Every structure is written in C-alpha cells, then in structure tokens.
Coordinates of C-alpha atoms and ligand atoms in Angstrom, one line a residue:
M1 CA -36.3 -11.1 46.1
S2 CA -32.7 -13.2 47.0
E3 CA -32.0 -13.2 51.1
Q4 CA -28.6 -11.1 50.9
L5 CA -28.9 -8.2 49.6
S6 CA -26.6 -6.8 52.1
F7 CA -24.2 -8.2 50.2
L8 CA -24.9 -6.4 46.8
R9 CA -22.1 -4.5 46.1
P10 CA -21.9 -2.2 43.1
I11 CA -20.4 -2.7 40.3
S12 CA -18.4 0.0 37.6
G13 CA -21.4 2.2 37.0
T14 CA -24.8 3.7 38.3
G15 CA -27.8 3.8 37.3
T16 CA -30.1 1.1 34.9
D17 CA -28.6 -0.3 31.9
D18 CA -30.4 -0.6 28.6
V19 CA -29.8 -3.9 28.0
V20 CA -28.2 -6.8 30.1
I21 CA -28.1 -10.6 28.4
V22 CA -27.7 -13.5 30.7
G23 CA -25.5 -16.6 29.1
G24 CA -22.3 -15.8 26.7
G25 CA -23.0 -18.5 24.4
L26 CA -23.3 -17.9 20.1
A27 CA -27.3 -16.5 21.7
G28 CA -26.0 -14.3 23.9
L29 CA -23.1 -12.9 21.8
F30 CA -25.2 -13.2 18.6
C31 CA -27.6 -10.8 20.0
A32 CA -24.9 -9.3 21.8
L33 CA -23.6 -7.7 18.1
K34 CA -26.2 -7.7 16.2
L35 CA -27.8 -5.3 18.9
A36 CA -24.7 -2.9 18.9
P37 CA -23.5 -0.4 18.6
R38 CA -26.5 0.0 21.4
P39 CA -24.6 -0.5 24.6
V40 CA -25.5 -3.8 26.2
T41 CA -24.4 -5.6 28.8
V42 CA -23.3 -9.6 28.7
L43 CA -22.9 -11.3 32.2
T44 CA -21.5 -15.0 32.3
A45 CA -20.8 -17.8 34.8
A46 CA -17.5 -19.0 33.4
S47 CA -15.5 -17.3 31.0
L48 CA -15.9 -17.0 27.9
G49 CA -15.3 -19.5 25.1
K50 CA -15.8 -22.3 28.5
G51 CA -18.9 -23.3 30.3
A52 CA -21.8 -23.3 26.9
S53 CA -22.9 -25.9 25.1
S54 CA -22.0 -24.0 21.9
A55 CA -17.9 -24.5 21.6
W56 CA -18.6 -28.2 21.9
A57 CA -21.3 -28.6 18.3
Q58 CA -19.4 -31.0 15.9
A59 CA -21.4 -30.7 13.3
G60 CA -22.4 -27.2 11.3
I61 CA -25.8 -25.0 10.6
A62 CA -28.5 -26.6 9.1
A63 CA -29.2 -24.0 6.1
A64 CA -30.7 -24.3 2.9
V65 CA -27.8 -22.5 0.8
S66 CA -27.3 -25.3 -1.8
P67 CA -27.9 -26.1 -5.3
G68 CA -31.5 -28.2 -5.5
D69 CA -31.8 -27.8 -1.4
T70 CA -34.8 -25.6 -0.6
V71 CA -36.4 -24.5 2.5
E72 CA -40.1 -25.3 2.0
K73 CA -37.3 -29.0 2.2
H74 CA -35.0 -27.3 5.3
V75 CA -38.6 -26.8 6.7
A76 CA -40.3 -30.6 6.1
D77 CA -37.2 -32.4 7.4
T78 CA -37.8 -29.9 10.7
L79 CA -41.6 -31.0 11.2
E80 CA -41.0 -35.1 9.9
A81 CA -37.9 -35.0 12.8
G82 CA -40.4 -32.9 15.3
A83 CA -42.9 -35.9 15.8
G84 CA -45.7 -33.9 15.0
I85 CA -45.6 -31.1 17.1
V86 CA -43.4 -28.4 16.1
D87 CA -45.3 -25.0 15.5
E88 CA -45.1 -24.7 11.7
K89 CA -44.7 -21.1 11.3
I90 CA -41.8 -21.0 13.6
A91 CA -39.9 -24.1 11.8
R92 CA -39.9 -21.6 8.9
L93 CA -39.1 -18.7 9.7
M94 CA -36.2 -20.1 11.0
A95 CA -35.2 -21.8 7.4
S96 CA -35.9 -18.8 5.9
E97 CA -34.1 -16.8 7.7
A98 CA -30.8 -19.1 7.4
A99 CA -28.9 -17.4 4.6
D100 CA -29.2 -14.4 5.9
R101 CA -27.9 -15.8 9.4
I102 CA -24.8 -16.8 7.7
S103 CA -23.8 -14.0 5.8
D104 CA -23.6 -12.8 9.2
L105 CA -22.0 -15.6 10.9
L106 CA -19.1 -15.2 7.6
G107 CA -19.4 -11.1 8.0
F108 CA -17.7 -11.6 11.7
G109 CA -15.3 -14.3 10.6
V110 CA -16.3 -17.5 10.5
P111 CA -14.3 -19.5 8.1
F112 CA -17.2 -22.0 6.6
D113 CA -15.5 -24.5 4.5
R114 CA -15.4 -24.1 1.0
D115 CA -15.4 -26.2 -2.2
L116 CA -13.6 -26.0 -5.0
E117 CA -15.3 -23.0 -6.3
G118 CA -15.6 -20.7 -3.5
K119 CA -19.1 -21.2 -2.2
L120 CA -20.2 -22.9 0.9
A121 CA -19.1 -26.4 1.7
V122 CA -22.5 -29.1 2.8
S123 CA -22.8 -31.6 4.2
R124 CA -26.0 -34.2 5.4
E125 CA -26.9 -35.5 8.6
A126 CA -29.4 -38.2 9.6
A127 CA -33.2 -36.9 8.6
H128 CA -32.1 -34.2 6.6
S129 CA -33.3 -35.4 3.0
E130 CA -30.4 -32.7 1.6
K131 CA -27.1 -32.0 2.5
R132 CA -27.2 -28.9 4.0
I133 CA -24.8 -28.7 6.6
V134 CA -22.6 -25.6 6.8
R135 CA -19.4 -26.7 8.5
V136 CA -16.1 -25.6 10.0
R137 CA -13.1 -28.2 9.4
G138 CA -15.2 -31.1 10.1
D139 CA -16.0 -31.5 12.5
M140 CA -14.8 -28.1 14.1
A141 CA -18.0 -26.0 13.6
G142 CA -19.0 -24.7 17.5
R143 CA -15.1 -23.9 18.3
A144 CA -14.9 -21.3 15.0
I145 CA -18.0 -19.8 15.2
M146 CA -17.0 -19.3 19.0
E147 CA -13.8 -17.9 18.9
A148 CA -14.7 -15.2 15.6
L149 CA -17.9 -14.1 17.5
I150 CA -16.1 -13.6 21.4
T151 CA -13.4 -12.1 19.2
A152 CA -15.7 -9.5 17.4
V153 CA -17.4 -9.0 21.0
R154 CA -14.0 -8.1 22.8
N155 CA -13.2 -5.4 19.9
T156 CA -17.4 -3.9 20.1
S157 CA -17.1 -1.2 23.0
S158 CA -20.9 -0.9 23.1
I159 CA -20.6 -4.0 24.9
R160 CA -19.8 -4.7 28.1
V161 CA -18.6 -8.2 29.6
L162 CA -18.8 -9.9 33.0
E163 CA -17.5 -13.1 33.2
G164 CA -17.2 -15.5 36.4
Y165 CA -21.2 -13.8 38.0
A166 CA -23.4 -16.3 37.7
V167 CA -27.4 -15.1 36.9
Q168 CA -29.9 -16.8 40.2
E169 CA -32.5 -14.4 40.0
I170 CA -34.4 -12.5 37.5
L171 CA -35.7 -9.0 39.1
K172 CA -39.9 -7.7 38.4
Q173 CA -41.2 -4.2 39.6
G174 CA -44.8 -5.6 39.6
K175 CA -46.4 -7.6 36.3
S176 CA -42.0 -6.5 34.9
V177 CA -39.0 -7.4 34.8
S178 CA -36.6 -5.6 35.7
G179 CA -32.8 -6.6 35.9
V180 CA -30.6 -9.5 37.6
I181 CA -29.3 -10.5 40.3
A182 CA -25.7 -12.7 39.7
R183 CA -23.1 -14.3 42.4
D184 CA -20.2 -13.6 41.6
E185 CA -18.3 -17.1 40.9
A186 CA -14.9 -16.6 41.0
G187 CA -14.8 -15.8 45.0
S188 CA -16.3 -16.9 47.9
G189 CA -20.1 -17.0 45.6
Q190 CA -21.2 -15.0 48.8
N191 CA -20.9 -12.0 46.8
K192 CA -23.9 -10.8 44.6
I193 CA -24.5 -8.1 42.6
K194 CA -27.3 -6.2 41.0
L195 CA -28.1 -5.1 37.7
D196 CA -31.4 -2.5 37.1
A197 CA -32.1 -2.8 33.3
K198 CA -34.6 -2.2 30.5
A199 CA -34.5 -5.5 28.9
V200 CA -33.3 -8.8 30.1
V201 CA -32.4 -11.6 27.2
L202 CA -32.3 -14.8 28.5
A203 CA -29.6 -17.2 26.7
A204 CA -28.6 -19.2 29.8
G205 CA -28.6 -22.8 28.0
G206 CA -29.8 -25.5 28.8
V207 CA -30.0 -29.0 30.7
G208 CA -27.4 -31.8 30.1
H209 CA -25.8 -31.2 33.5
L210 CA -29.3 -32.5 35.2
Y211 CA -28.3 -36.0 33.5
S212 CA -25.1 -38.4 35.4
V213 CA -24.7 -39.2 31.0
T214 CA -24.4 -35.5 29.2
T215 CA -22.1 -34.1 26.8
N216 CA -23.3 -30.3 28.1
P217 CA -20.5 -28.4 30.0
S218 CA -20.9 -28.8 33.8
E219 CA -23.0 -25.0 33.2
A220 CA -25.3 -25.9 31.5
R221 CA -28.2 -27.5 34.3
G222 CA -31.2 -26.0 34.0
S223 CA -30.8 -22.5 35.7
G224 CA -31.9 -20.0 33.0
V225 CA -35.3 -22.4 32.8
G226 CA -35.8 -22.6 36.6
M227 CA -35.1 -18.9 37.8
A228 CA -37.6 -18.1 34.7
A229 CA -39.5 -20.1 35.7
R230 CA -39.7 -18.7 39.7
A231 CA -40.4 -14.9 38.2
G232 CA -43.7 -16.6 37.3
A233 CA -42.9 -17.2 32.9
V234 CA -44.5 -20.5 31.5
M235 CA -42.9 -23.1 30.1
A236 CA -43.1 -25.3 27.0
D237 CA -42.3 -28.8 26.3
M238 CA -40.6 -29.9 29.2
E239 CA -40.7 -33.6 29.1
F240 CA -38.8 -33.7 25.5
V241 CA -35.5 -34.2 26.4
Q242 CA -32.6 -35.5 23.4
F243 CA -30.1 -38.0 24.3
H244 CA -27.5 -38.3 21.8
P245 CA -26.9 -41.7 21.1
T246 CA -23.0 -42.1 20.7
A247 CA -21.7 -39.9 23.8
I248 CA -18.5 -41.7 23.7
D249 CA -18.1 -44.1 26.9
V250 CA -14.5 -44.0 28.4
G251 CA -16.4 -42.5 32.2
K252 CA -15.5 -38.8 31.8
D253 CA -18.0 -35.8 33.0
P254 CA -19.5 -34.6 30.3
S255 CA -18.7 -37.5 28.1
P256 CA -17.2 -36.3 25.1
L257 CA -19.3 -36.3 21.4
A258 CA -18.7 -38.6 19.0
T259 CA -20.9 -36.4 16.4
E260 CA -23.2 -38.5 13.5
A261 CA -21.7 -36.9 11.2
L262 CA -19.8 -40.0 11.3
R263 CA -22.4 -42.3 10.9
G264 CA -22.8 -39.9 8.1
H265 CA -19.6 -40.3 6.6
G266 CA -20.9 -44.6 6.9
A267 CA -19.5 -45.5 10.5
T268 CA -21.7 -48.6 12.1
L269 CA -23.3 -49.9 15.0
H270 CA -22.7 -53.0 16.6
N271 CA -23.1 -54.8 20.1
S272 CA -20.5 -56.7 21.4
S273 CA -21.0 -59.7 19.4
G274 CA -20.5 -57.7 16.1
E275 CA -23.9 -57.3 15.4
R276 CA -24.9 -54.2 13.7
F277 CA -27.9 -54.1 15.5
M278 CA -29.7 -50.6 14.3
V279 CA -30.6 -52.7 11.2
A280 CA -33.1 -54.7 12.3
L281 CA -34.6 -51.5 14.0
H282 CA -35.2 -49.2 11.7
E283 CA -35.3 -49.4 7.7
D284 CA -32.6 -46.6 8.0
A285 CA -30.2 -48.8 10.2
E286 CA -28.2 -46.4 12.1
L287 CA -29.7 -43.0 10.7
A288 CA -33.3 -43.3 11.7
P289 CA -33.8 -40.6 13.2
R290 CA -31.8 -39.8 16.5
D291 CA -34.6 -41.2 19.2
I292 CA -34.6 -44.3 17.6
V293 CA -30.7 -44.1 17.4
A294 CA -30.7 -43.8 21.0
R295 CA -33.5 -46.4 22.2
G296 CA -31.4 -49.3 20.7
I297 CA -28.3 -48.2 21.8
F298 CA -29.4 -48.3 25.1
E299 CA -31.3 -51.2 24.9
Q300 CA -28.0 -52.5 24.2
V301 CA -25.7 -51.3 26.7
K302 CA -29.0 -52.0 28.8
T303 CA -28.4 -55.6 28.5
G304 CA -24.6 -55.9 28.8
K305 CA -23.4 -56.2 25.6
G306 CA -22.4 -52.4 24.5
A307 CA -22.9 -50.6 21.9
F308 CA -19.0 -49.5 19.2
L309 CA -19.1 -47.3 17.0
D310 CA -16.8 -48.7 13.7
C311 CA -15.5 -46.0 11.8
T312 CA -12.5 -48.5 10.8
K313 CA -13.5 -48.6 7.4
S314 CA -15.1 -45.4 6.5
V315 CA -13.7 -42.8 8.2
G316 CA -9.9 -45.1 8.3
E317 CA -7.2 -42.9 8.0
S318 CA -8.2 -40.2 6.9
F319 CA -9.8 -39.7 11.0
A320 CA -7.5 -37.2 12.2
D321 CA -8.4 -34.5 9.6
E322 CA -11.9 -35.5 8.9
F323 CA -12.7 -35.6 12.3
P324 CA -10.0 -33.7 14.3
T325 CA -12.4 -33.3 17.8
V326 CA -13.6 -36.8 18.1
H327 CA -9.5 -37.9 17.1
G328 CA -8.3 -36.4 19.6
Y329 CA -10.9 -37.3 22.2
C330 CA -10.7 -41.1 21.5
M331 CA -7.0 -41.0 21.4
E332 CA -6.8 -38.9 24.9
S333 CA -8.9 -41.6 26.0
G334 CA -5.9 -44.4 24.2
I335 CA -8.6 -45.2 22.1
D336 CA -7.4 -45.3 17.7
P337 CA -10.4 -44.3 16.3
S338 CA -9.0 -44.9 12.5
T339 CA -8.4 -48.4 13.5
E340 CA -9.9 -49.3 16.6
L341 CA -13.8 -48.9 17.9
I342 CA -15.2 -46.4 19.8
P343 CA -17.5 -47.2 22.7
V344 CA -20.3 -45.6 22.7
V345 CA -22.6 -43.9 24.6
P346 CA -26.9 -42.2 24.7
A347 CA -26.0 -39.2 26.6
A348 CA -28.6 -35.7 27.4
H349 CA -27.6 -34.0 24.9
Y350 CA -30.4 -30.6 23.8
F351 CA -33.8 -29.5 25.6
M352 CA -37.0 -28.5 23.9
G353 CA -38.2 -27.9 26.6
G354 CA -37.6 -24.4 28.0
I355 CA -39.2 -20.5 28.2
L356 CA -42.2 -20.4 26.2
T357 CA -41.0 -17.5 23.9
D358 CA -42.8 -15.6 20.7
A359 CA -41.0 -15.4 17.1
S360 CA -39.8 -12.1 18.6
G361 CA -37.9 -13.9 21.3
R362 CA -40.0 -12.0 23.4
S363 CA -41.5 -14.3 27.2
T364 CA -44.5 -14.4 28.6
L365 CA -43.5 -11.3 30.8
D366 CA -43.7 -8.4 30.0
G367 CA -38.9 -7.9 29.6
L368 CA -37.9 -11.1 29.5
W369 CA -36.9 -12.3 26.3
A370 CA -34.9 -15.3 25.8
C371 CA -32.6 -17.3 23.0
G372 CA -31.3 -20.5 21.9
E373 CA -31.4 -23.3 24.4
V374 CA -33.1 -22.5 26.6
T375 CA -36.6 -21.2 25.3
S376 CA -38.4 -23.8 24.1
T377 CA -39.3 -21.8 20.8
G378 CA -41.5 -24.1 18.7
A379 CA -38.9 -24.8 15.5
H380 CA -37.8 -28.2 17.7
G381 CA -40.9 -30.0 19.1
A382 CA -40.4 -33.4 20.0
N383 CA -37.3 -34.5 19.0
R384 CA -35.2 -31.4 16.9
L385 CA -33.2 -32.8 13.8
A386 CA -29.9 -32.0 14.3
S387 CA -27.9 -29.1 13.4
N388 CA -31.4 -26.7 13.3
S389 CA -29.9 -25.6 17.5
L390 CA -27.2 -23.3 16.4
L391 CA -29.4 -22.2 13.7
E392 CA -32.4 -21.6 16.7
A393 CA -30.0 -19.4 18.3
V394 CA -29.1 -17.0 15.9
V395 CA -31.9 -16.8 14.6
F396 CA -34.1 -15.6 17.5
A397 CA -31.5 -13.4 19.3
A398 CA -31.1 -11.5 15.6
R399 CA -35.0 -11.2 15.8
I400 CA -34.9 -10.2 19.6
A401 CA -32.2 -7.8 19.0
E402 CA -34.5 -6.7 16.2
D403 CA -37.2 -6.0 18.3
I404 CA -36.1 -4.5 21.2
S405 CA -34.9 -2.1 19.0
E406 CA -37.8 -0.7 17.3
L407 CA -39.2 -1.3 21.5
M408 CA -37.4 0.8 22.9
P409 CA -35.1 3.8 21.8
A410 CA -31.5 3.2 22.8
P411 CA -30.1 5.6 24.4
K412 CA -27.8 8.2 23.5
L413 CA -25.0 7.3 26.6
I414 CA -23.7 4.1 28.0
P415 CA -25.7 4.2 30.8
W416 CA -22.2 2.3 33.0
S417 CA -18.4 2.9 33.4
T418 CA -15.7 1.3 31.7
G419 CA -14.4 -2.0 31.4
S420 CA -14.8 -5.2 31.8
L421 CA -14.0 -7.5 34.9
P422 CA -12.1 -10.3 33.7
H423 CA -11.3 -13.2 36.0
D424 CA -8.5 -16.0 36.2
D425 CA -9.6 -19.2 37.6
L426 CA -14.0 -19.1 37.0
E427 CA -15.1 -23.2 37.2
A428 CA -18.2 -24.0 37.9
P429 CA -18.6 -25.4 41.9
E430 CA -18.2 -29.4 41.9
D431 CA -21.6 -31.3 41.7
T432 CA -22.2 -31.5 45.4
E433 CA -23.8 -34.8 47.2
A434 CA -27.6 -33.6 46.5
M435 CA -26.7 -33.0 42.9
T436 CA -24.9 -35.4 42.0
L437 CA -28.2 -37.6 44.0
L438 CA -30.5 -35.6 41.5
R439 CA -28.6 -36.5 38.5
H440 CA -28.3 -39.7 38.9
T441 CA -32.0 -39.3 39.1
M442 CA -32.5 -37.9 36.8
S443 CA -31.2 -40.0 34.2
A444 CA -32.3 -43.9 35.7
E445 CA -35.9 -41.9 35.8
F446 CA -36.5 -39.0 33.3
G447 CA -33.8 -40.8 30.8
V448 CA -34.0 -42.5 26.5
V449 CA -36.7 -45.3 27.9
R450 CA -38.9 -44.0 30.9
D451 CA -41.6 -45.2 32.9
P452 CA -44.7 -44.6 35.2
K453 CA -43.8 -46.1 38.6
G454 CA -40.0 -44.9 38.5
M455 CA -41.6 -40.9 36.6
L456 CA -43.1 -41.5 40.8
E457 CA -40.1 -42.9 42.5
G458 CA -37.9 -39.8 41.3
L459 CA -40.8 -36.5 41.2
K460 CA -40.6 -38.2 45.4
T461 CA -36.7 -37.8 45.6
I462 CA -36.5 -34.5 43.8
L463 CA -39.6 -32.9 46.1
D464 CA -36.9 -34.4 48.7
I465 CA -33.7 -32.9 47.7
E466 CA -35.8 -30.0 47.5
E467 CA -37.0 -30.1 50.8
A468 CA -33.6 -30.7 52.5
N469 CA -32.2 -28.0 49.9
K470 CA -33.2 -24.3 50.9
L471 CA -29.9 -23.2 48.8
Q472 CA -31.0 -20.6 46.1
R473 CA -28.1 -21.0 44.2
F474 CA -29.6 -24.8 43.7
E475 CA -33.1 -24.4 43.6
N476 CA -33.3 -22.9 40.2
V477 CA -31.8 -26.3 39.4
L478 CA -34.5 -28.6 41.2
I479 CA -37.4 -26.3 39.4
T480 CA -36.3 -27.4 36.7
A481 CA -36.5 -30.9 37.2
K482 CA -39.6 -30.8 39.3
L483 CA -40.6 -29.4 36.1
I484 CA -39.7 -31.9 33.5
A485 CA -40.4 -34.7 36.1
V486 CA -44.1 -33.4 35.7
S487 CA -44.7 -32.9 32.2
A488 CA -43.3 -36.2 31.7
L489 CA -45.6 -37.8 34.4
I490 CA -48.9 -36.0 32.9
R491 CA -47.6 -36.4 28.9
K492 CA -49.4 -40.1 28.7
E493 CA -47.8 -41.4 26.0
S494 CA -44.7 -41.2 23.0
R495 CA -43.4 -38.9 21.6
G496 CA -40.0 -37.5 20.2
G497 CA -37.2 -37.9 23.7
H498 CA -39.6 -38.8 25.6
F499 CA -40.5 -42.7 25.9
R500 CA -42.5 -44.2 28.1
T501 CA -43.2 -48.2 28.4
D502 CA -46.2 -48.6 29.6
L503 CA -47.1 -46.1 26.4
P504 CA -44.6 -46.2 23.6
D505 CA -46.8 -45.2 20.6
E506 CA -48.7 -42.1 19.8
N507 CA -51.6 -40.9 20.7
P508 CA -53.4 -38.2 18.1
E509 CA -54.6 -36.6 21.8
F510 CA -51.5 -35.1 23.2
A511 CA -50.0 -34.3 19.0
H512 CA -49.5 -30.5 20.4
R513 CA -47.3 -29.3 22.6
S514 CA -47.3 -28.8 26.9
Y515 CA -47.4 -25.4 29.0
L516 CA -46.7 -25.5 32.6
T517 CA -46.4 -21.8 35.5
L518 CA -44.5 -23.2 38.3
E519 CA -47.1 -22.8 40.4
A520 CA -49.2 -25.4 38.0
A521 CA -45.9 -27.8 38.5
N522 CA -46.0 -27.6 42.4
K523 CA -49.4 -28.2 42.9
M524 CA -49.9 -31.2 40.3
A525 CA -46.4 -32.7 41.9
L526 CA -48.2 -32.9 45.2
D527 CA -51.5 -34.5 43.9
L528 CA -49.4 -36.5 42.0
V529 CA -47.5 -37.7 44.3
D530 CA -50.3 -38.1 47.0
G531 CA -51.9 -40.1 44.4
S532 CA -55.1 -38.0 43.7
M533 CA -54.2 -37.2 40.3
V534 CA -54.1 -40.6 38.8
E535 CA -51.1 -40.5 36.3
A536 CA -50.7 -43.4 34.7
G537 CA -52.2 -44.1 31.5
Ligands
SIN1 C1 -23.7 -34.0 16.0 O1 -23.1 -34.0 15.8 O2 -23.8 -35.1 16.0 C2 -24.8 -33.2 17.2 C3 -25.6 -32.3 16.3 C4 -26.6 -31.5 17.5 O3 -26.7 -31.8 18.0 O4 -27.2 -31.0 16.2

C-alpha cells in the first residue's frame, strides 16, 4: 500500500469505477472504444496523443488482406521471426482477427491508404513473405490512427479521460486487483488519487526509455511492467528487447526513427568507407531479420566506422512525399535525405517481454487484464515481426473488452460524475542522475550485444541504484530493469533479441518461453551477485 495515502484527494465522482484503463496509447483507447457504451475511466500520464509509442509508429499494421496472402502465411512469418518460441495458437488468433480489427479502425475513421480500385493498399517489410502492411500516407500510420481514435474517444460520452495521472500502484483486496493509485503529474507529483475498480486494464506501454538510445517516448520506461510485477503478476520473456537497426543518429533523445520501409524500398546501408557491410552478413542483406541488421550496424558503430542509410537512389526526390515523417526528422537536423546519407544507430524499440497474459488478455492476477507492449502474449516470441505490434495491441484490446463484457454485467448508471480533467503542460519529469546511470547501464550491458561479465556488473549497478533510491515513482522502473537483467543472465544461449557473445548460438534446451515473478527474481539476483548461482555457460 502507498506510503502517502493521506495525500489522496477525491476526484469527480464517488464509489467504485467499473473499468479503469491505464494508458492512453492505441491499446488503451481501442479497448475503451470497444467497451463503449460501458463506462470506462482512462488514466494517462501525458495528454492524449503524447507519450504513447503508438503515435510514433511509422510503418503500419500487418494484416493478410491482399490477394494471394493468407492468415497461414502471416502466421508462418511470425513464427519464423520469433525464433522458435512464439505461442502458435496466439499468433494464429492474432493473424486471423487482423482483417476485422482493420475494419474496426476504418469505422473509427482511420484513413488507411487505398489503391486505384479503392482496395486497401499494402506494402512489404523485412521478414514478411507478402505485401501486408496497411499504411497511412507513407510513414504516418501511428499518428493517423491515434488522431482518429482520440477523436472517437473524445466523442464517446461513456469514456472519461483523466490526463496527467501517472499510475504507480495496483491495489489488491486479498488476491484480487481492486483499483489503482495514480500520481498527479501536472502538479507537484505529491498529490495522488485512488480509483477503486472492478476491472483494471493495464495498457501502460513498453520499456524503451530504460535505454539511453531509444525510439520510445520518455513515458515508456517500464513503470507498468514493474507495478504489475510488484503486485505479484507473473512476467514472461523479460530478456527479449528488440533494437531497431536504424534510429537516426543525430544526438536526439529519443532518437527519431528511419522506418524499415525505406530498406523495403531499396535503401542500402554503408559504413564510412562506403562498404555495403550487410551483404557479407546475410543473404537478404539490408532486409535480413531485424536483430541481425541491428548487430551489423552495432559492430560498425563500435569500431568507429559508423553506419549510414543511403536512400538517394531508391527514394531520392520523392522522399518528402513518400516518407514525410522521416524527411521532417532529417531536415530538422540539417540532413537532406534525398541527396545525403542518414547516419543511423540501433535503438531500443520494442519489448517482447512483459506481463504474461492469455488469449483473453487476462494476467495471472484476478481483476487485472493487460494489452499492448506492456504484455507478453507470446505472439512475438524472441523477436517481433515488423508491424505486428499495433496489430497485437488492437486484437487483444478487443478480446479484453469482450471478456470483461461476458464476465461482468455493465452497470446501469455511470458510476462517476461528469467530465475529464485536462491539463495543458504535462511533460514527463526530467531524468534524474540515477535514471541516467540506469539507462547507460541498460544500454551498455543489456543492449544489442551482451556478455556475462558485463551483465553481472550491470545487475550489481541496478541493485546499488535500487538500494540508494527508495522513491516509489522510481521503484517500478528499477524492478523492470532488474527483471530484464536476471532473465538475460539466466538464458544461456542467444535467440532473437537476446544475443550473448559467450553463447552466440541457439541452444535447443532453451527453446521455450521464460516466466518470472518479482519474488523469484529478487532471490536469483542476490544469488547471481554473491556467486551462488553460476550463470555463465
Ligand atoms: C518501422 O517502421 O521500421 C518500425 C515498424 C515496427 O517496428 O513494427
């Protein structure tokens, strides 16, 4: 229970909310809309549309909607990318519900691109055997989807949105989840609100900002994962972080993304000597699986040769029209991508691990559902197939809405009074010194390439930071970092997003998902640090 309950203040309405959704990204908003007209409260740390990775997605949503493509081909590509540990049943239901969810999004007003016959236009990305990425105006899918959903949410009277509230604790009564405590980000951070709820849906996003180079917004720092672990939920596949190969290396935090679709369009990667280094590393060169391209670039950057994306021939003059978002990012930094090379670096981009959930989005705690990047559904295995993330978010958000509706009759009256409480200035708190150290440690020791000595040192640093910082707002973040560290140390092989220099190959003994509770992780962390648990293979 929180140490500062005396600071709790009432927010409009009394009594118990029916459903509280934590997170205003794609998964949270889609779930709220699918639950309508059932009353729902959505809590978001930033104002709607800000602070959510979904809005920054450039590519689109994978869906087998073009002639010649099939659900089975989509499943096969998802299994192949996931490096042997995808839950096939989950991947199949995700792929098979894709077309229906795209049609929901069209219904909410998302302007997906169409061809001359009016059919959905689809394009191809690495590791997809068919063209199946449904997009909006080249690289603007995330922004357009979020704009449409935000408008739909604002026009839905059953959805109450509380902006500026960062949830930091999941409340339980006995073994069941009974609500949340949130901090008022717009105020001093000292004020808190308590919302009791019959159902809590966590859609609090990923972990990218735990790393010093990331494509994720600063709100994506693993708080949701950490608070669920603290409440006792089982976590899965925590060692698997996906690094996007081509973040634009112009010293910005977060790093702007240069979408993979550029390479799908024929852009090539070169080092400062002009060598096209991916050709020697994989038969598909720049379109090799994401982890292989990320390691290829990492090696060039580490050895000082640097890595550069050349779009001058493949996209050239049509850059501003075809990839307006990337064009804008480059021009802001003084690079004209139609005539100049783009410096690139791998960046933490997507988390395959998270809260273990089932096909209905249920966590292992009664009363707690989860969807989006905060979860580990098993759909991505060790390495997510590009553009499956937005798909997973909407598929499981819809399934949660269905599950809650079947399980609990909707209340006859809206159990809260009127109105949302918008704020104008909702910037996330600056990184503290400890957060900067944590991010540096995660990038150095649990990044694209990992080695056992470094990982052990990294774990010690995380435990030291934890010892010295008892602030509750930081506790969830540190828990997530610790779970990643322990999981990485005990997976004695390389697979997908987890690459160890000492064990560079897959080991069939580890061809399974991993599961961890905070209690077990705490014990293992101490054993690893004092040497009683020997981790190196
Ligand atoms: C990209 O546009 O390259 C990112 C797509 C994704 O991460 O799914």
